[in-house]
mmCIF file of C-alpha atoms in Angstrom:
data_model
loop_
_atom_site.group_PDB
_atom_site.id
_atom_site.type_symbol
_atom_site.label_atom_id
_atom_site.label_comp_id
_atom_site.label_asym_id
_atom_site.label_seq_id
_atom_site.Cartn_x
_atom_site.Cartn_y
_atom_site.Cartn_z
ATOM 1 C CA MET B 1157 21.953 33.136 -6.665
ATOM 2 C CA ASN B 1158 25.325 33.943 -8.098
ATOM 3 C CA LEU B 1159 25.675 31.849 -11.273
ATOM 4 C CA LEU B 1160 29.504 32.728 -11.274
ATOM 5 C CA LEU B 1161 29.942 30.563 -8.211
ATOM 6 C CA PRO B 1162 32.055 27.436 -8.579
ATOM 7 C CA ARG B 1163 29.875 24.579 -9.849
ATOM 8 C CA ALA B 1164 30.579 22.458 -6.610
ATOM 9 C CA ARG B 1165 29.433 25.349 -4.507
ATOM 10 C CA ARG B 1166 26.309 25.876 -6.742
ATOM 11 C CA HIS B 1167 25.639 22.246 -6.643
ATOM 12 C CA ALA B 1168 25.651 22.181 -2.782
ATOM 13 C CA PHE B 1169 23.509 25.183 -2.509
ATOM 14 C CA SER B 1170 21.038 23.476 -4.680
ATOM 15 C CA SER B 1171 21.132 20.340 -2.740
ATOM 16 C CA PHE B 1172 20.629 22.256 0.490
ATOM 17 C CA PHE B 1173 17.797 24.246 -0.988
ATOM 18 C CA LEU B 1174 16.127 20.996 -2.113
ATOM 19 C CA ALA B 1175 16.439 19.286 1.227
ATOM 20 C CA ALA B 1176 15.099 22.348 3.065
ATOM 21 C CA LEU B 1177 12.057 22.290 0.621
ATOM 22 C CA LEU B 1178 11.460 18.586 1.051
ATOM 23 C CA LEU B 1179 11.799 19.057 4.792
ATOM 24 C CA THR B 1180 9.225 21.882 4.717
ATOM 25 C CA MET B 1181 6.871 19.851 2.601
ATOM 26 C CA SER B 1182 7.082 16.779 4.896
ATOM 27 C CA SER B 1183 6.261 18.827 7.966
ATOM 28 C CA TRP B 1184 3.277 20.525 6.050
ATOM 29 C CA LEU B 1185 2.056 17.185 4.956
ATOM 30 C CA GLN B 1186 2.285 15.705 8.501
ATOM 31 C CA ALA B 1187 0.403 18.584 9.886
ATOM 32 C CA ALA B 1188 -2.232 18.388 7.302
ATOM 33 C CA ILE B 1189 -2.999 14.726 8.138
ATOM 34 C CA ARG B 1190 -5.929 13.950 10.561
ATOM 35 C CA HIS B 1191 -5.237 10.987 12.749
ATOM 36 C CA TYR B 1192 -7.962 8.808 14.533
ATOM 37 C CA THR B 1193 -8.667 5.306 15.426
ATOM 38 C CA VAL B 1194 -11.436 2.842 14.398
ATOM 39 C CA SER B 1195 -12.193 -0.298 16.629
ATOM 40 C CA ALA B 1196 -12.287 -3.547 14.692
ATOM 41 C CA PRO B 1197 -15.057 -6.253 15.712
ATOM 42 C CA ASP B 1198 -12.578 -8.067 17.749
ATOM 43 C CA GLY B 1199 -11.357 -5.017 19.562
ATOM 44 C CA VAL B 1200 -8.149 -4.276 17.713
ATOM 45 C CA GLN B 1201 -7.589 -0.528 17.559
ATOM 46 C CA LEU B 1202 -6.825 0.595 13.887
ATOM 47 C CA ALA B 1203 -4.901 3.783 13.326
ATOM 48 C CA VAL B 1204 -6.556 5.797 10.453
ATOM 49 C CA GLN B 1205 -5.114 8.806 8.644
ATOM 50 C CA GLU B 1206 -6.871 11.289 6.240
ATOM 51 C CA SER B 1207 -5.787 14.024 4.140
ATOM 52 C CA GLY B 1208 -6.715 15.880 0.750
ATOM 53 C CA ASP B 1209 -10.236 17.225 0.186
ATOM 54 C CA PRO B 1210 -12.735 16.033 2.828
ATOM 55 C CA GLN B 1211 -15.526 16.558 0.406
ATOM 56 C CA GLY B 1212 -13.620 14.655 -2.368
ATOM 57 C CA ALA B 1213 -14.096 11.196 -3.701
ATOM 58 C CA PRO B 1214 -12.653 8.672 -0.964
ATOM 59 C CA LEU B 1215 -9.643 6.722 -1.977
ATOM 60 C CA ILE B 1216 -8.634 4.063 0.774
ATOM 61 C CA LEU B 1217 -4.966 3.147 0.529
ATOM 62 C CA ILE B 1218 -3.970 -0.072 1.956
ATOM 63 C CA HIS B 1219 -0.127 -1.066 2.668
ATOM 64 C CA GLY B 1220 1.581 -4.203 2.356
ATOM 65 C CA LEU B 1221 3.502 -6.626 4.646
ATOM 66 C CA LEU B 1222 5.820 -4.913 7.031
ATOM 67 C CA GLY B 1223 4.593 -1.346 6.097
ATOM 68 C CA SER B 1224 2.328 1.427 7.445
ATOM 69 C CA HIS B 1225 0.627 4.435 6.173
ATOM 70 C CA LEU B 1226 4.130 6.074 5.474
ATOM 71 C CA ASN B 1227 4.338 3.826 2.452
ATOM 72 C CA TRP B 1228 1.950 6.408 0.773
ATOM 73 C CA ASP B 1229 3.841 9.554 1.279
ATOM 74 C CA ALA B 1230 4.476 10.065 -2.411
ATOM 75 C CA GLN B 1231 0.798 9.933 -3.049
ATOM 76 C CA ARG B 1232 -0.234 12.233 -0.186
ATOM 77 C CA ALA B 1233 2.248 14.845 -1.377
ATOM 78 C CA ASP B 1234 1.268 14.905 -5.061
ATOM 79 C CA PRO B 1235 -0.977 17.704 -6.162
ATOM 80 C CA THR B 1236 -2.572 15.241 -8.665
ATOM 81 C CA LEU B 1237 -4.341 13.424 -5.874
ATOM 82 C CA GLN B 1238 -5.033 16.304 -3.616
ATOM 83 C CA HIS B 1239 -8.777 16.736 -4.653
ATOM 84 C CA TYR B 1240 -9.486 13.239 -3.404
ATOM 85 C CA ARG B 1241 -10.164 12.239 0.157
ATOM 86 C CA LEU B 1242 -7.079 10.450 0.882
ATOM 87 C CA ILE B 1243 -7.661 7.730 3.598
ATOM 88 C CA SER B 1244 -5.045 5.226 4.775
ATOM 89 C CA TYR B 1245 -4.822 2.815 7.940
ATOM 90 C CA ASP B 1246 -2.185 0.807 9.515
ATOM 91 C CA LEU B 1247 -3.015 -2.910 9.136
ATOM 92 C CA ARG B 1248 -3.430 -4.844 12.312
ATOM 93 C CA GLY B 1249 0.078 -5.703 13.630
ATOM 94 C CA HIS B 1250 1.758 -2.790 11.819
ATOM 95 C CA GLY B 1251 2.568 0.701 12.430
ATOM 96 C CA LEU B 1252 0.423 2.567 15.041
ATOM 97 C CA SER B 1253 -2.442 0.002 14.992
ATOM 98 C CA GLY B 1254 -3.008 -2.589 17.616
ATOM 99 C CA LYS B 1255 -0.720 -5.741 17.625
ATOM 100 C CA PRO B 1256 -2.825 -8.415 19.405
ATOM 101 C CA ALA B 1257 -0.952 -11.438 20.628
ATOM 102 C CA GLY B 1258 -1.136 -14.878 19.071
ATOM 103 C CA GLU B 1259 -1.015 -15.952 15.378
ATOM 104 C CA ALA B 1260 -4.803 -16.668 15.406
ATOM 105 C CA ALA B 1261 -5.251 -12.917 15.335
ATOM 106 C CA TYR B 1262 -3.704 -12.781 11.841
ATOM 107 C CA SER B 1263 -4.050 -16.138 10.135
ATOM 108 C CA ASP B 1264 -7.894 -15.816 9.597
ATOM 109 C CA GLY B 1265 -8.501 -13.720 6.538
ATOM 110 C CA ARG B 1266 -11.963 -12.597 7.822
ATOM 111 C CA ARG B 1267 -10.318 -10.510 10.660
ATOM 112 C CA TRP B 1268 -8.353 -8.418 7.922
ATOM 113 C CA ALA B 1269 -11.719 -8.235 5.929
ATOM 114 C CA ASP B 1270 -13.664 -7.066 9.085
ATOM 115 C CA ASP B 1271 -11.031 -4.398 9.716
ATOM 116 C CA LEU B 1272 -11.408 -2.880 6.102
ATOM 117 C CA ALA B 1273 -15.166 -3.050 6.658
ATOM 118 C CA ALA B 1274 -14.799 -1.061 9.915
ATOM 119 C CA VAL B 1275 -12.659 1.616 8.281
ATOM 120 C CA ILE B 1276 -15.125 1.937 5.455
ATOM 121 C CA ALA B 1277 -18.107 2.289 7.751
ATOM 122 C CA ALA B 1278 -16.256 4.752 9.943
ATOM 123 C CA THR B 1279 -15.326 6.981 6.989
ATOM 124 C CA ARG B 1280 -18.976 7.106 5.860
ATOM 125 C CA ASN B 1281 -19.992 9.365 8.771
ATOM 126 C CA ASN B 1282 -22.006 12.096 7.037
ATOM 127 C CA ALA B 1283 -23.892 12.816 3.925
ATOM 128 C CA ALA B 1284 -20.799 14.457 2.300
ATOM 129 C CA SER B 1285 -18.538 11.596 2.905
ATOM 130 C CA ALA B 1286 -20.907 8.855 2.412
ATOM 131 C CA ARG B 1287 -19.670 7.959 -1.092
ATOM 132 C CA LYS B 1288 -18.393 4.744 -2.011
ATOM 133 C CA PRO B 1289 -14.640 4.500 -1.861
ATOM 134 C CA VAL B 1290 -12.194 3.150 -4.228
ATOM 135 C CA LEU B 1291 -9.683 0.790 -2.603
ATOM 136 C CA ALA B 1292 -5.984 0.554 -3.573
ATOM 137 C CA GLY B 1293 -4.050 -2.376 -2.020
ATOM 138 C CA TRP B 1294 -0.456 -3.005 -2.330
ATOM 139 C CA SER B 1295 0.914 -6.498 -2.164
ATOM 140 C CA LEU B 1296 -0.632 -7.864 1.113
ATOM 141 C CA GLY B 1297 -3.118 -4.993 0.920
ATOM 142 C CA ALA B 1298 -4.547 -6.696 -2.239
ATOM 143 C CA ALA B 1299 -5.023 -9.910 -0.283
ATOM 144 C CA VAL B 1300 -6.953 -7.846 2.412
ATOM 145 C CA ILE B 1301 -9.217 -6.498 -0.397
ATOM 146 C CA SER B 1302 -9.856 -10.050 -1.712
ATOM 147 C CA ASN B 1303 -10.819 -11.121 1.716
ATOM 148 C CA TYR B 1304 -13.186 -8.214 2.094
ATOM 149 C CA LEU B 1305 -14.789 -8.864 -1.345
ATOM 150 C CA ALA B 1306 -15.320 -12.400 -0.197
ATOM 151 C CA ALA B 1307 -17.034 -11.480 2.987
ATOM 152 C CA TYR B 1308 -18.866 -8.382 2.113
ATOM 153 C CA GLY B 1309 -19.100 -8.147 -1.750
ATOM 154 C CA ASP B 1310 -18.621 -5.027 -3.575
ATOM 155 C CA ASP B 1311 -21.886 -3.004 -2.889
ATOM 156 C CA ALA B 1312 -19.989 -0.608 -0.673
ATOM 157 C CA ILE B 1313 -17.158 0.322 -2.942
ATOM 158 C CA ALA B 1314 -16.732 2.003 -6.410
ATOM 159 C CA GLY B 1315 -13.659 -0.019 -7.523
ATOM 160 C CA ALA B 1316 -10.441 -1.537 -6.492
ATOM 161 C CA VAL B 1317 -6.716 -1.344 -7.631
ATOM 162 C CA TYR B 1318 -4.269 -4.238 -6.896
ATOM 163 C CA VAL B 1319 -0.862 -2.833 -6.820
ATOM 164 C CA ASP B 1320 1.680 -5.785 -7.294
ATOM 165 C CA GLY B 1321 -1.108 -7.647 -5.396
ATOM 166 C CA VAL B 1322 -0.704 -11.001 -3.675
ATOM 167 C CA ILE B 1323 -3.584 -13.021 -5.159
ATOM 168 C CA GLU B 1324 -3.018 -16.441 -3.669
ATOM 169 C CA LEU B 1325 -0.575 -16.799 -0.819
ATOM 170 C CA GLY B 1326 1.632 -19.855 -1.166
ATOM 171 C CA ASN B 1327 1.061 -20.392 -4.945
ATOM 172 C CA PRO B 1328 4.535 -21.076 -6.336
ATOM 173 C CA GLN B 1329 3.683 -19.733 -9.634
ATOM 174 C CA GLN B 1330 2.634 -16.404 -8.203
ATOM 175 C CA ILE B 1331 4.986 -15.834 -5.389
ATOM 176 C CA THR B 1332 8.713 -15.822 -6.063
ATOM 177 C CA ALA B 1333 10.494 -18.291 -3.769
ATOM 178 C CA HIS B 1334 13.010 -16.713 -1.203
ATOM 179 C CA PRO B 1335 12.729 -19.366 1.518
ATOM 180 C CA GLU B 1336 15.862 -18.153 3.348
ATOM 181 C CA ILE B 1337 14.201 -14.658 3.818
ATOM 182 C CA TYR B 1338 10.914 -15.830 4.799
ATOM 183 C CA ARG B 1339 12.474 -18.285 7.313
ATOM 184 C CA ASP B 1340 14.719 -15.579 8.730
ATOM 185 C CA LEU B 1341 11.738 -13.176 8.982
ATOM 186 C CA ASN B 1342 10.430 -15.528 11.719
ATOM 187 C CA ALA B 1343 13.762 -16.161 13.350
ATOM 188 C CA ALA B 1344 13.927 -15.887 17.231
ATOM 189 C CA ASP B 1345 17.239 -14.140 16.962
ATOM 190 C CA LEU B 1346 16.785 -10.312 16.586
ATOM 191 C CA ARG B 1347 19.958 -9.611 14.500
ATOM 192 C CA THR B 1348 18.725 -12.429 11.938
ATOM 193 C CA ARG B 1349 15.150 -10.985 11.600
ATOM 194 C CA LEU B 1350 16.317 -7.399 11.276
ATOM 195 C CA ASP B 1351 18.760 -8.491 8.612
ATOM 196 C CA ALA B 1352 16.020 -10.452 6.772
ATOM 197 C CA GLN B 1353 13.631 -7.468 6.941
ATOM 198 C CA ARG B 1354 16.336 -5.357 5.273
ATOM 199 C CA ALA B 1355 16.682 -8.165 2.552
ATOM 200 C CA PHE B 1356 12.940 -8.431 2.057
ATOM 201 C CA LEU B 1357 12.634 -4.512 1.789
ATOM 202 C CA ALA B 1358 15.392 -4.340 -0.773
ATOM 203 C CA LEU B 1359 13.640 -6.815 -2.874
ATOM 204 C CA CYS B 1360 10.733 -4.603 -3.179
ATOM 205 C CA PHE B 1361 12.410 -2.193 -5.456
ATOM 206 C CA HIS B 1362 14.138 -2.511 -8.749
ATOM 207 C CA THR B 1363 15.083 1.165 -8.541
ATOM 208 C CA GLN B 1364 16.102 1.630 -4.800
ATOM 209 C CA PRO B 1365 14.694 4.704 -2.977
ATOM 210 C CA GLY B 1366 16.919 7.237 -1.516
ATOM 211 C CA GLN B 1367 18.573 6.498 1.821
ATOM 212 C CA ALA B 1368 16.213 8.517 3.876
ATOM 213 C CA VAL B 1369 13.090 6.733 2.468
ATOM 214 C CA PHE B 1370 14.719 3.281 2.639
ATOM 215 C CA GLU B 1371 15.590 3.904 6.397
ATOM 216 C CA ARG B 1372 12.272 5.063 7.208
ATOM 217 C CA LEU B 1373 10.639 2.079 5.560
ATOM 218 C CA LEU B 1374 13.089 -0.231 7.398
ATOM 219 C CA ALA B 1375 12.128 1.200 10.700
ATOM 220 C CA ASN B 1376 8.317 0.694 9.387
ATOM 221 C CA ALA B 1377 9.304 -3.042 9.015
ATOM 222 C CA ALA B 1378 10.722 -3.217 12.498
ATOM 223 C CA LEU B 1379 7.587 -1.997 14.208
ATOM 224 C CA ALA B 1380 5.490 -4.972 12.823
ATOM 225 C CA SER B 1381 4.345 -7.646 15.239
ATOM 226 C CA TRP B 1382 6.258 -10.998 15.308
ATOM 227 C CA ASP B 1383 3.099 -12.983 15.797
ATOM 228 C CA MET B 1384 1.665 -11.251 12.587
ATOM 229 C CA GLN B 1385 4.674 -12.214 10.628
ATOM 230 C CA ARG B 1386 4.208 -15.925 11.746
ATOM 231 C CA GLY B 1387 0.365 -15.939 11.324
ATOM 232 C CA VAL B 1388 -0.100 -14.037 8.068
ATOM 233 C CA PHE B 1389 1.388 -16.643 5.982
ATOM 234 C CA ARG B 1390 -1.179 -19.297 6.996
ATOM 235 C CA MET B 1391 -3.982 -17.027 5.653
ATOM 236 C CA GLU B 1392 -6.384 -18.983 3.612
ATOM 237 C CA SER B 1393 -6.152 -17.978 -0.207
ATOM 238 C CA ALA B 1394 -9.534 -19.193 -1.186
ATOM 239 C CA ALA B 1395 -10.773 -15.651 -0.702
ATOM 240 C CA ALA B 1396 -9.275 -14.589 -4.099
ATOM 241 C CA ALA B 1397 -11.638 -16.843 -5.972
ATOM 242 C CA ALA B 1398 -14.674 -16.137 -3.829
ATOM 243 C CA GLY B 1399 -14.210 -12.312 -3.981
ATOM 244 C CA LEU B 1400 -12.772 -11.635 -7.453
ATOM 245 C CA ALA B 1401 -15.214 -13.971 -9.338
ATOM 246 C CA ARG B 1402 -18.282 -12.086 -8.265
ATOM 247 C CA MET B 1403 -16.935 -8.570 -8.390
ATOM 248 C CA LYS B 1404 -18.859 -6.198 -10.573
ATOM 249 C CA VAL B 1405 -17.138 -2.968 -10.010
ATOM 250 C CA PRO B 1406 -14.121 -1.980 -11.939
ATOM 251 C CA LEU B 1407 -10.721 -3.536 -11.219
ATOM 252 C CA LEU B 1408 -7.305 -2.302 -12.305
ATOM 253 C CA LEU B 1409 -4.078 -4.321 -11.746
ATOM 254 C CA LEU B 1410 -0.900 -2.244 -11.643
ATOM 255 C CA TYR B 1411 2.230 -4.352 -11.598
ATOM 256 C CA GLY B 1412 6.090 -3.729 -11.930
ATOM 257 C CA GLU B 1413 7.467 -6.072 -14.690
ATOM 258 C CA ARG B 1414 10.770 -6.367 -12.454
ATOM 259 C CA ASP B 1415 8.957 -7.539 -9.224
ATOM 260 C CA ALA B 1416 11.095 -9.806 -7.426
ATOM 261 C CA LEU B 1417 8.535 -10.941 -5.003
ATOM 262 C CA VAL B 1418 5.253 -11.399 -7.041
ATOM 263 C CA ASN B 1419 5.292 -12.903 -10.581
ATOM 264 C CA ALA B 1420 3.287 -10.335 -12.338
ATOM 265 C CA GLY B 1421 2.332 -12.478 -15.400
ATOM 266 C CA PRO B 1422 0.764 -15.470 -13.461
ATOM 267 C CA ALA B 1423 -0.860 -13.188 -10.973
ATOM 268 C CA ILE B 1424 -2.515 -11.106 -13.576
ATOM 269 C CA ALA B 1425 -3.562 -14.365 -15.504
ATOM 270 C CA ARG B 1426 -5.197 -15.671 -12.347
ATOM 271 C CA VAL B 1427 -7.054 -12.484 -11.829
ATOM 272 C CA ARG B 1428 -8.341 -12.429 -15.261
ATOM 273 C CA GLN B 1429 -9.433 -16.074 -15.101
ATOM 274 C CA LEU B 1430 -11.466 -15.188 -12.040
ATOM 275 C CA ASN B 1431 -12.768 -11.767 -13.330
ATOM 276 C CA PRO B 1432 -12.258 -11.381 -17.150
ATOM 277 C CA ARG B 1433 -13.251 -7.570 -16.856
ATOM 278 C CA ALA B 1434 -10.181 -6.792 -15.018
ATOM 279 C CA SER B 1435 -7.705 -4.337 -16.774
ATOM 280 C CA SER B 1436 -3.897 -4.179 -16.196
ATOM 281 C CA VAL B 1437 -0.893 -1.894 -16.677
ATOM 282 C CA LEU B 1438 2.652 -3.078 -16.406
ATOM 283 C CA TYR B 1439 5.537 -0.725 -15.372
ATOM 284 C CA ALA B 1440 8.669 -1.789 -17.384
ATOM 285 C CA GLU B 1441 11.087 -0.239 -14.970
ATOM 286 C CA SER B 1442 9.445 -0.811 -11.669
ATOM 287 C CA GLY B 1443 9.803 -3.544 -9.053
ATOM 288 C CA HIS B 1444 7.275 -4.578 -6.446
ATOM 289 C CA ALA B 1445 6.696 -0.776 -5.447
ATOM 290 C CA PRO B 1446 5.769 1.255 -8.582
ATOM 291 C CA PHE B 1447 3.991 3.893 -6.386
ATOM 292 C CA ILE B 1448 7.373 4.662 -4.933
ATOM 293 C CA GLU B 1449 9.651 3.949 -7.889
ATOM 294 C CA GLU B 1450 7.465 5.726 -10.436
ATOM 295 C CA PRO B 1451 5.174 7.860 -8.329
ATOM 296 C CA GLN B 1452 4.188 10.473 -10.979
ATOM 297 C CA ARG B 1453 2.984 7.932 -13.409
ATOM 298 C CA PHE B 1454 1.431 5.890 -10.665
ATOM 299 C CA ASN B 1455 -0.374 8.679 -9.378
ATOM 300 C CA ARG B 1456 -1.784 9.750 -12.935
ATOM 301 C CA ASP B 1457 -2.928 6.180 -13.551
ATOM 302 C CA LEU B 1458 -4.508 5.866 -10.087
ATOM 303 C CA ALA B 1459 -6.369 9.295 -10.601
ATOM 304 C CA ARG B 1460 -7.576 8.182 -13.997
ATOM 305 C CA PHE B 1461 -9.201 5.013 -12.641
ATOM 306 C CA VAL B 1462 -10.749 6.700 -9.576
ATOM 307 C CA ASP B 1463 -12.315 9.422 -11.999
ATOM 308 C CA ALA B 1464 -13.621 6.733 -14.001
ATOM 309 C CA ALA B 1465 -15.001 4.575 -11.288
ATOM 310 C CA TRP B 1466 -16.697 7.603 -9.981
ATOM 311 C CA ARG B 1467 -18.297 8.444 -13.214
ATOM 312 C CA ARG B 1468 -20.066 5.066 -13.184
ATOM 313 C CA VAL B 1469 -21.520 5.614 -9.699
ATOM 314 C CA LYS B 1470 -22.563 9.192 -9.863
#
């Protein structure tokens, strides 16, 4: 590269090179992911994705409302996490998973728990991979873990991470009120609904991601089932108390201090009331999605937790 080129031309060249590198990495990442489906007990087909080391400690990544496995691109691409067996799945009503009709398919927390149990069972398909996974759930994904713990206990897992997790749906101390957005997420008018999804997604970030990432996540949201969006908010919150209170494996709470959707302080306080052994880390410069806003720090914290949880079960 000629360092005597005008600064503008050098910047343009660097930007082109970086874009080409990211495109190459993205293509390689997608090619390295193994895709398959798992059947939930009620017949819903769940899209599952795996990457990383097939013999590594399993880490199951569970996305949040209006998301999919694409939420975890920064984790799949980070060398820090490549020695783990990285597993994700699209929640029912999201992404490439089945989208059953009717709100009842989404308002019963046991269905979400059964989905996770089915994924865990399917990934323990041979002696090498029959290790207990660590679960990491973002936002709604944390509520899925709570429902799983309430229904199945923690005997089959090594630990859990709640990432800006929803602890009790409908609790005004824990959930920041945005009545107009949640109302419009269930509007019959398509324009109103899509605008609400954009507003909801923008609230996920204190530091907004780049345009390409935001647009991909927005497309993610548009794929979500309308019945799911109506039914999920009626999910019973009692699972948090039932599941977290009897949890014995390690639990880590990672929250952004600038979260505009979940109030970190009351949410963490409630978890500690239920499970005093839980530890927590606050990200001062993150909103609702520290794994996207501060991915390198998040990935290091996640790796340390997974390693420590695995030392306990070896």
